[in-house]
mmCIF file of C-alpha atoms and ligand atoms in Angstrom:
data_model
loop_
_atom_site.group_PDB
_atom_site.id
_atom_site.type_symbol
_atom_site.label_atom_id
_atom_site.label_comp_id
_atom_site.label_asym_id
_atom_site.label_seq_id
_atom_site.Cartn_x
_atom_site.Cartn_y
_atom_site.Cartn_z
ATOM 1 C CA MET A 1 45.385 -17.900 -83.795
ATOM 2 C CA SER A 2 47.713 -20.672 -84.930
ATOM 3 C CA GLY A 3 50.800 -18.740 -83.844
ATOM 4 C CA SER A 4 51.313 -20.810 -80.701
ATOM 5 C CA ARG A 5 50.551 -24.213 -82.178
ATOM 6 C CA GLY A 6 53.419 -26.590 -81.499
ATOM 7 C CA ARG A 7 54.705 -24.304 -78.783
ATOM 8 C CA ARG A 8 55.023 -25.762 -75.308
ATOM 9 C CA LEU A 9 54.775 -23.936 -72.005
ATOM 10 C CA LEU A 10 55.514 -25.493 -68.581
ATOM 11 C CA LEU A 11 54.563 -23.668 -65.390
ATOM 12 C CA VAL A 12 55.804 -24.920 -62.016
ATOM 13 C CA HIS A 13 53.724 -23.832 -59.029
ATOM 14 C CA ALA A 14 53.819 -24.585 -55.313
ATOM 15 C CA HIS A 15 50.143 -24.949 -54.347
ATOM 16 C CA PRO A 16 46.738 -25.047 -56.028
ATOM 17 C CA ASP A 17 45.674 -21.372 -56.539
ATOM 18 C CA ASP A 18 49.178 -20.002 -57.285
ATOM 19 C CA GLU A 19 48.784 -20.895 -60.964
ATOM 20 C CA THR A 20 45.718 -18.696 -61.259
ATOM 21 C CA ILE A 21 46.745 -15.833 -58.957
ATOM 22 C CA THR A 22 50.091 -15.255 -60.641
ATOM 23 C CA THR A 23 49.771 -16.705 -64.152
ATOM 24 C CA GLY A 24 46.087 -17.488 -64.779
ATOM 25 C CA GLY A 25 45.744 -15.063 -67.658
ATOM 26 C CA THR A 26 48.904 -16.357 -69.300
ATOM 27 C CA ILE A 27 47.646 -19.950 -69.068
ATOM 28 C CA ALA A 28 44.261 -19.034 -70.565
ATOM 29 C CA ARG A 29 45.735 -16.899 -73.322
ATOM 30 C CA TYR A 30 48.230 -19.471 -74.539
ATOM 31 C CA LEU A 31 45.683 -22.277 -74.312
ATOM 32 C CA ALA A 32 43.341 -20.149 -76.442
ATOM 33 C CA GLU A 33 46.146 -19.621 -78.947
ATOM 34 C CA GLY A 34 46.710 -23.366 -79.233
ATOM 35 C CA ALA A 35 49.902 -23.775 -77.226
ATOM 36 C CA GLU A 36 50.482 -26.963 -75.223
ATOM 37 C CA VAL A 37 50.364 -25.865 -71.600
ATOM 38 C CA THR A 38 51.450 -27.984 -68.622
ATOM 39 C CA VAL A 39 50.671 -26.770 -65.115
ATOM 40 C CA LEU A 40 52.765 -28.741 -62.639
ATOM 41 C CA THR A 41 51.897 -28.234 -58.973
ATOM 42 C CA CYS A 42 54.362 -29.327 -56.265
ATOM 43 C CA THR A 43 51.921 -29.893 -53.357
ATOM 44 C CA LEU A 44 48.203 -30.190 -52.703
ATOM 45 C CA GLY A 45 48.130 -27.148 -50.423
ATOM 46 C CA GLU A 46 47.272 -29.251 -47.378
ATOM 47 C CA ALA A 47 48.352 -26.573 -44.883
ATOM 48 C CA GLY A 48 46.069 -23.850 -46.219
ATOM 49 C CA GLU A 49 43.364 -22.093 -44.260
ATOM 50 C CA VAL A 50 39.723 -22.289 -45.315
ATOM 51 C CA MET A 51 37.650 -19.150 -45.918
ATOM 52 C CA ILE A 52 34.206 -20.699 -46.320
ATOM 53 C CA PRO A 53 32.175 -22.584 -43.695
ATOM 54 C CA ALA A 54 31.329 -25.970 -45.173
ATOM 55 C CA PRO A 55 34.828 -27.429 -45.707
ATOM 56 C CA ARG A 56 36.345 -25.695 -42.662
ATOM 57 C CA LEU A 57 37.017 -28.922 -40.748
ATOM 58 C CA LEU A 58 39.109 -30.325 -43.596
ATOM 59 C CA VAL A 59 42.179 -28.323 -42.462
ATOM 60 C CA ALA A 60 45.404 -30.050 -41.399
ATOM 61 C CA ASP A 61 44.705 -29.669 -37.655
ATOM 62 C CA GLU A 62 41.259 -31.275 -37.981
ATOM 63 C CA ALA A 63 40.371 -33.898 -40.601
ATOM 64 C CA ASP A 64 43.530 -33.186 -42.649
ATOM 65 C CA GLN A 65 41.607 -33.686 -45.897
ATOM 66 C CA LEU A 66 42.150 -30.285 -47.465
ATOM 67 C CA GLY A 67 44.604 -31.522 -50.090
ATOM 68 C CA GLY A 68 42.084 -33.699 -51.886
ATOM 69 C CA TYR A 69 39.538 -30.905 -51.746
ATOM 70 C CA ARG A 70 41.996 -28.442 -53.255
ATOM 71 C CA TYR A 71 42.742 -30.893 -56.049
ATOM 72 C CA GLY A 72 39.095 -30.420 -56.996
ATOM 73 C CA GLU A 73 39.480 -26.652 -56.855
ATOM 74 C CA LEU A 74 42.589 -26.792 -59.038
ATOM 75 C CA ARG A 75 40.792 -28.981 -61.523
ATOM 76 C CA GLY A 76 37.928 -26.506 -61.640
ATOM 77 C CA ALA A 77 40.321 -23.594 -62.088
ATOM 78 C CA LEU A 78 42.178 -25.233 -64.971
ATOM 79 C CA ALA A 79 38.855 -26.109 -66.590
ATOM 80 C CA ALA A 80 37.852 -22.444 -66.307
ATOM 81 C CA LEU A 81 41.125 -21.387 -67.952
ATOM 82 C CA SER A 82 40.623 -23.861 -70.803
ATOM 83 C CA PRO A 83 39.030 -22.650 -74.045
ATOM 84 C CA ALA A 84 35.278 -23.204 -74.353
ATOM 85 C CA GLY A 85 34.593 -26.292 -76.429
ATOM 86 C CA GLY A 86 38.242 -27.341 -76.377
ATOM 87 C CA ALA A 87 40.151 -29.913 -74.382
ATOM 88 C CA GLU A 88 40.179 -29.314 -70.638
ATOM 89 C CA LEU A 89 43.611 -28.766 -69.095
ATOM 90 C CA ARG A 90 44.096 -31.279 -66.262
ATOM 91 C CA PRO A 91 46.334 -30.889 -63.202
ATOM 92 C CA ARG A 92 49.696 -32.597 -62.902
ATOM 93 C CA PHE A 93 51.679 -32.935 -59.696
ATOM 94 C CA LEU A 94 55.419 -33.134 -59.210
ATOM 95 C CA GLY A 95 56.233 -36.743 -58.325
ATOM 96 C CA GLY A 96 52.527 -37.640 -58.608
ATOM 97 C CA MET A 97 49.557 -36.429 -56.590
ATOM 98 C CA GLY A 98 50.373 -36.340 -52.855
ATOM 99 C CA ARG A 99 54.092 -37.062 -53.244
ATOM 100 C CA TRP A 100 55.154 -33.861 -51.472
ATOM 101 C CA ARG A 101 53.227 -31.916 -48.891
ATOM 102 C CA ASP A 102 52.519 -28.244 -48.257
ATOM 103 C CA SER A 103 55.130 -26.994 -45.756
ATOM 104 C CA GLY A 104 53.001 -24.164 -44.365
ATOM 105 C CA MET A 105 54.161 -20.622 -43.742
ATOM 106 C CA ALA A 106 57.749 -20.155 -42.522
ATOM 107 C CA GLY A 107 58.232 -21.273 -38.927
ATOM 108 C CA THR A 108 55.116 -23.464 -38.652
ATOM 109 C CA PRO A 109 55.219 -27.147 -37.574
ATOM 110 C CA ALA A 110 54.004 -28.248 -41.030
ATOM 111 C CA ALA A 111 57.612 -27.965 -42.238
ATOM 112 C CA HIS A 112 58.591 -30.931 -40.028
ATOM 113 C CA HIS A 113 56.347 -33.395 -41.849
ATOM 114 C CA PRO A 114 58.574 -35.983 -43.590
ATOM 115 C CA ARG A 115 56.950 -35.189 -46.954
ATOM 116 C CA ALA A 116 57.099 -31.388 -46.502
ATOM 117 C CA PHE A 117 58.193 -30.005 -49.866
ATOM 118 C CA ALA A 118 60.371 -27.281 -48.380
ATOM 119 C CA SER A 119 62.357 -29.860 -46.374
ATOM 120 C CA GLN A 120 63.438 -31.876 -49.418
ATOM 121 C CA ASP A 121 66.733 -31.445 -51.270
ATOM 122 C CA HIS A 122 66.013 -28.677 -53.809
ATOM 123 C CA ARG A 123 69.286 -28.830 -55.688
ATOM 124 C CA GLY A 124 70.512 -32.440 -55.550
ATOM 125 C CA ARG A 125 69.689 -34.805 -58.390
ATOM 126 C CA GLU A 126 69.213 -37.975 -56.324
ATOM 127 C CA PRO A 127 66.719 -40.429 -57.830
ATOM 128 C CA GLY A 128 63.232 -39.961 -56.436
ATOM 129 C CA GLY A 129 63.898 -36.380 -55.310
ATOM 130 C CA PRO A 130 62.073 -33.310 -56.626
ATOM 131 C CA VAL A 131 64.845 -32.199 -59.017
ATOM 132 C CA ALA A 132 64.956 -35.629 -60.642
ATOM 133 C CA ALA A 133 61.157 -35.694 -60.847
ATOM 134 C CA LEU A 134 61.016 -32.316 -62.569
ATOM 135 C CA ALA A 135 63.925 -33.093 -64.894
ATOM 136 C CA GLY A 136 61.892 -36.131 -65.979
ATOM 137 C CA VAL A 137 58.864 -33.942 -66.730
ATOM 138 C CA ILE A 138 61.041 -31.493 -68.691
ATOM 139 C CA ALA A 139 62.503 -34.368 -70.732
ATOM 140 C CA GLU A 140 58.977 -35.608 -71.460
ATOM 141 C CA VAL A 141 57.264 -32.260 -72.178
ATOM 142 C CA ARG A 142 60.255 -30.565 -73.872
ATOM 143 C CA PRO A 143 58.955 -27.083 -73.057
ATOM 144 C CA HIS A 144 60.064 -24.031 -75.049
ATOM 145 C CA VAL A 145 59.227 -21.836 -72.075
ATOM 146 C CA VAL A 146 59.407 -22.653 -68.351
ATOM 147 C CA ILE A 147 57.890 -20.348 -65.729
ATOM 148 C CA THR A 148 58.691 -20.373 -62.024
ATOM 149 C CA TYR A 149 58.988 -17.877 -59.143
ATOM 150 C CA ASP A 150 61.825 -15.500 -58.337
ATOM 151 C CA THR A 151 64.521 -16.312 -55.742
ATOM 152 C CA VAL A 152 62.268 -15.358 -52.812
ATOM 153 C CA GLY A 153 59.329 -17.294 -54.196
ATOM 154 C CA GLY A 154 57.389 -14.087 -54.827
ATOM 155 C CA TYR A 155 56.615 -13.423 -51.171
ATOM 156 C CA GLY A 156 58.832 -15.754 -49.130
ATOM 157 C CA HIS A 157 56.688 -18.881 -48.675
ATOM 158 C CA PRO A 158 59.113 -21.812 -48.151
ATOM 159 C CA ASP A 159 57.359 -23.961 -50.778
ATOM 160 C CA HIS A 160 57.566 -21.146 -53.340
ATOM 161 C CA ILE A 161 61.293 -20.726 -52.692
ATOM 162 C CA ALA A 162 61.675 -24.502 -53.014
ATOM 163 C CA ALA A 163 59.717 -24.504 -56.301
ATOM 164 C CA HIS A 164 62.078 -21.842 -57.640
ATOM 165 C CA GLN A 165 65.206 -23.761 -56.609
ATOM 166 C CA VAL A 166 63.935 -27.111 -57.867
ATOM 167 C CA THR A 167 62.939 -25.610 -61.215
ATOM 168 C CA MET A 168 66.249 -23.885 -61.830
ATOM 169 C CA ALA A 169 68.136 -27.065 -60.841
ATOM 170 C CA ALA A 170 65.920 -29.303 -62.995
ATOM 171 C CA VAL A 171 66.276 -27.074 -66.085
ATOM 172 C CA ALA A 172 70.053 -27.432 -65.702
ATOM 173 C CA ALA A 173 69.835 -31.198 -65.088
ATOM 174 C CA ALA A 174 67.658 -31.806 -68.159
ATOM 175 C CA ALA A 175 70.252 -29.994 -70.297
ATOM 176 C CA ASP A 176 73.195 -31.969 -68.877
ATOM 177 C CA PRO A 177 74.180 -34.843 -71.217
ATOM 178 C CA GLY A 178 75.847 -36.844 -68.439
ATOM 179 C CA TYR A 179 72.803 -36.589 -66.208
ATOM 180 C CA ALA A 180 70.412 -37.402 -69.044
ATOM 181 C CA VAL A 181 72.229 -40.692 -69.608
ATOM 182 C CA ALA A 182 72.611 -41.505 -65.898
ATOM 183 C CA ALA A 183 68.936 -40.775 -65.209
ATOM 184 C CA ASP A 184 67.750 -42.455 -68.405
ATOM 185 C CA LEU A 185 65.973 -39.280 -69.553
ATOM 186 C CA GLY A 186 66.388 -40.011 -73.227
ATOM 187 C CA GLU A 187 67.548 -36.951 -75.113
ATOM 188 C CA VAL A 188 68.882 -33.833 -73.474
ATOM 189 C CA TRP A 189 66.425 -30.900 -73.489
ATOM 190 C CA HIS A 190 67.740 -27.382 -73.302
ATOM 191 C CA VAL A 191 64.843 -25.090 -72.294
ATOM 192 C CA PRO A 192 65.166 -22.078 -74.620
ATOM 193 C CA LYS A 193 63.547 -19.515 -72.288
ATOM 194 C CA VAL A 194 63.032 -19.435 -68.515
ATOM 195 C CA TYR A 195 60.921 -16.761 -66.847
ATOM 196 C CA TRP A 196 60.107 -15.745 -63.290
ATOM 197 C CA THR A 197 56.546 -14.607 -62.629
ATOM 198 C CA VAL A 198 56.605 -11.250 -60.788
ATOM 199 C CA SER A 199 54.642 -8.056 -60.256
ATOM 200 C CA GLY A 200 56.001 -4.787 -61.614
ATOM 201 C CA GLU A 201 56.241 -1.826 -59.267
ATOM 202 C CA GLY A 202 54.373 0.498 -61.622
ATOM 203 C CA GLN A 203 51.390 -1.767 -62.189
ATOM 204 C CA ILE A 204 51.020 -2.521 -58.461
ATOM 205 C CA THR A 205 51.467 1.108 -57.369
ATOM 206 C CA ASP A 206 48.786 2.262 -59.820
ATOM 207 C CA ALA A 207 46.416 -0.436 -58.584
ATOM 208 C CA VAL A 208 47.047 0.224 -54.892
ATOM 209 C CA LEU A 209 46.500 3.967 -55.316
ATOM 210 C CA ARG A 210 43.174 3.174 -57.005
ATOM 211 C CA LEU A 211 42.166 0.844 -54.150
ATOM 212 C CA ARG A 212 43.183 3.407 -51.519
ATOM 213 C CA ASP A 213 41.085 6.184 -53.017
ATOM 214 C CA ASP A 214 38.383 7.202 -50.498
ATOM 215 C CA GLU A 215 35.750 6.944 -53.217
ATOM 216 C CA TYR A 216 36.661 3.357 -54.074
ATOM 217 C CA GLU A 217 34.234 0.770 -52.704
ATOM 218 C CA LEU A 218 35.624 -2.513 -51.474
ATOM 219 C CA PRO A 219 33.475 -5.432 -50.257
ATOM 220 C CA PRO A 220 32.622 -5.349 -46.521
ATOM 221 C CA GLY A 221 35.512 -6.471 -44.317
ATOM 222 C CA TRP A 222 38.162 -5.930 -46.975
ATOM 223 C CA ARG A 223 40.813 -3.279 -46.734
ATOM 224 C CA ALA A 224 43.147 -1.702 -49.223
ATOM 225 C CA PRO A 225 46.836 -2.633 -48.993
ATOM 226 C CA GLU A 226 49.337 -0.114 -47.708
ATOM 227 C CA LEU A 227 51.614 1.227 -50.393
ATOM 228 C CA GLY A 228 54.766 -0.900 -50.505
ATOM 229 C CA VAL A 229 53.277 -4.006 -48.851
ATOM 230 C CA LEU A 230 52.664 -6.134 -51.950
ATOM 231 C CA PRO A 231 55.907 -7.656 -53.282
ATOM 232 C CA VAL A 232 57.170 -6.074 -56.509
ATOM 233 C CA HIS A 233 60.152 -5.864 -58.803
ATOM 234 C CA SER A 234 61.280 -2.521 -60.173
ATOM 235 C CA ASP A 235 59.926 -1.750 -63.629
ATOM 236 C CA ASP A 236 63.363 -1.888 -65.206
ATOM 237 C CA GLU A 237 63.760 -5.509 -64.047
ATOM 238 C CA VAL A 238 60.532 -6.554 -65.795
ATOM 239 C CA THR A 239 61.358 -7.803 -69.291
ATOM 240 C CA THR A 240 57.991 -9.086 -70.453
ATOM 241 C CA LEU A 241 54.347 -8.076 -70.097
ATOM 242 C CA ILE A 242 51.601 -10.404 -71.257
ATOM 243 C CA ASP A 243 48.266 -8.755 -72.069
ATOM 244 C CA VAL A 244 45.592 -10.985 -70.558
ATOM 245 C CA SER A 245 42.687 -8.546 -70.813
ATOM 246 C CA GLY A 246 41.088 -10.787 -73.443
ATOM 247 C CA VAL A 247 40.800 -13.667 -70.957
ATOM 248 C CA SER A 248 39.705 -11.740 -67.863
ATOM 249 C CA ALA A 249 36.478 -13.732 -67.582
ATOM 250 C CA GLU A 250 38.415 -17.014 -67.591
ATOM 251 C CA LYS A 251 40.875 -15.745 -64.980
ATOM 252 C CA ILE A 252 38.089 -14.505 -62.706
ATOM 253 C CA ALA A 253 36.211 -17.807 -63.016
ATOM 254 C CA ALA A 254 39.397 -19.699 -62.181
ATOM 255 C CA LEU A 255 40.027 -17.517 -59.131
ATOM 256 C CA ARG A 256 36.464 -18.223 -57.973
ATOM 257 C CA ALA A 257 37.148 -21.962 -58.286
ATOM 258 C CA HIS A 258 39.653 -21.624 -55.416
ATOM 259 C CA GLU A 259 36.871 -20.747 -53.021
ATOM 260 C CA THR A 260 38.510 -22.115 -49.853
ATOM 261 C CA GLN A 261 41.504 -19.838 -50.404
ATOM 262 C CA LEU A 262 40.289 -16.528 -51.729
ATOM 263 C CA GLN A 263 37.306 -14.376 -52.521
ATOM 264 C CA VAL A 264 36.725 -12.336 -55.651
ATOM 265 C CA ALA A 265 35.010 -8.938 -55.385
ATOM 266 C CA PRO A 266 31.645 -8.760 -57.193
ATOM 267 C CA SER A 267 33.262 -6.199 -59.527
ATOM 268 C CA GLY A 268 35.774 -8.852 -60.634
ATOM 269 C CA THR A 269 38.621 -6.367 -60.278
ATOM 270 C CA GLU A 270 40.056 -7.490 -56.911
ATOM 271 C CA PHE A 271 40.474 -10.591 -54.820
ATOM 272 C CA ALA A 272 41.401 -11.152 -51.176
ATOM 273 C CA LEU A 273 43.094 -13.986 -49.324
ATOM 274 C CA THR A 274 42.313 -14.818 -45.668
ATOM 275 C CA ASN A 275 44.023 -11.612 -44.523
ATOM 276 C CA GLY A 276 41.239 -9.569 -46.168
ATOM 277 C CA ILE A 277 43.687 -7.327 -48.023
ATOM 278 C CA ALA A 278 42.385 -6.448 -51.493
ATOM 279 C CA GLN A 279 44.751 -7.304 -54.334
ATOM 280 C CA PRO A 280 44.236 -6.241 -57.940
ATOM 281 C CA ILE A 281 43.354 -8.813 -60.599
ATOM 282 C CA LEU A 282 45.858 -7.598 -63.157
ATOM 283 C CA THR A 283 45.160 -7.482 -66.872
ATOM 284 C CA GLU A 284 48.854 -7.620 -67.664
ATOM 285 C CA GLU A 285 51.016 -10.385 -66.172
ATOM 286 C CA ALA A 286 54.678 -9.482 -65.701
ATOM 287 C CA TYR A 287 57.767 -11.654 -66.081
ATOM 288 C CA ILE A 288 61.531 -11.491 -65.911
ATOM 289 C CA LEU A 289 63.404 -13.444 -68.593
ATOM 290 C CA VAL A 290 66.299 -15.113 -66.765
ATOM 291 C CA ALA A 291 67.567 -17.605 -69.340
ATOM 292 C CA GLY A 292 67.466 -17.325 -73.122
ATOM 293 C CA GLU A 293 67.396 -14.440 -75.538
ATOM 294 C CA PRO A 294 64.583 -11.865 -75.656
ATOM 295 C CA GLY A 295 62.547 -11.660 -78.826
ATOM 296 C CA GLU A 296 60.865 -8.663 -80.400
ATOM 297 C CA LEU A 297 60.429 -5.677 -78.073
ATOM 298 C CA ASP A 298 57.752 -2.982 -78.047
ATOM 299 C CA ASP A 299 58.494 0.754 -77.904
ATOM 300 C CA ARG A 300 58.902 0.507 -74.118
ATOM 301 C CA GLY A 301 61.562 -2.183 -74.545
ATOM 302 C CA LEU A 302 59.283 -4.992 -73.341
ATOM 303 C CA GLU A 303 58.599 -8.403 -74.790
ATOM 304 C CA ARG A 304 54.878 -9.008 -75.344
ATOM 305 C CA ASP A 305 55.012 -12.743 -76.062
ATOM 306 C CA LEU A 306 56.739 -15.468 -74.013
ATOM 307 C CA PHE A 307 57.623 -17.322 -77.208
ATOM 308 C CA ALA A 308 59.026 -14.216 -78.958
ATOM 309 C CA GLY A 309 62.229 -14.918 -80.831
ATOM 310 C CA LEU A 310 61.763 -18.701 -80.903
ATOM 311 C CA GLN A 311 61.582 -20.503 -84.229
HETATM 312 ZN ZN1 LIG B 1 51.371 -20.878 -52.766
#
């Protein structure tokens, strides 16, 4: 299991819970294999809803204390993804904890807050802005692999789109010799491979058909998604599938740590957000390689390791 030692993975996520929902298995697997993993979260998720009774009044419209609470959930999730007996992965936040704020769903007043992440400059390199902050992290961590969302942020949330834009701009900035000098980054770092976390059409269609089967029992109050509702990329766009079946228990425990945001079915095979729509907990996490060269491919033409092809 020493294959990933010395290998560094940086994941950029918008809110606490996104790291586990989209990439939790990948985090747990590479931690178990000895890779250095950095999970960088851009906001504290202050604008989220709350699914359980006790912390319900922490939401933004009431006590506005949800961000600190979700820090605790994120910490619990990363601990659950960390190998038993090993070092516990701790959260990191872009610009420091609380620097930028959850912008809420598109069209909500949360976007007008002066610290709303989605309202910042996502491409400019001005000092103190999110691109400069992330370029600084890249220069420090020197990741071999960076993971972010696709151009629509997976499902269109303004903070997810912003995380995508900031990440792509910061990867370019960190590799720019002129910027590295101007921003005092030290040496230039050219990230060898950049991936977008996505869902493949085939894996989601199979899962949704299973959930929609009349015989399939979902927890009370949950419903199966309609076919075509969950965001996907076509299977020929997916370049890389990571088998996370060996860390399912860790991923499920990490999902359960985000208890204000989601519920996990007793079976451990689905979860649901506040909308009550069941979503599969996938045992393969899908990616699109958008920068860098693919490594070894399987007989379906897919990479099976994010670090494939790197020395
Ligand atoms: Zn999110």
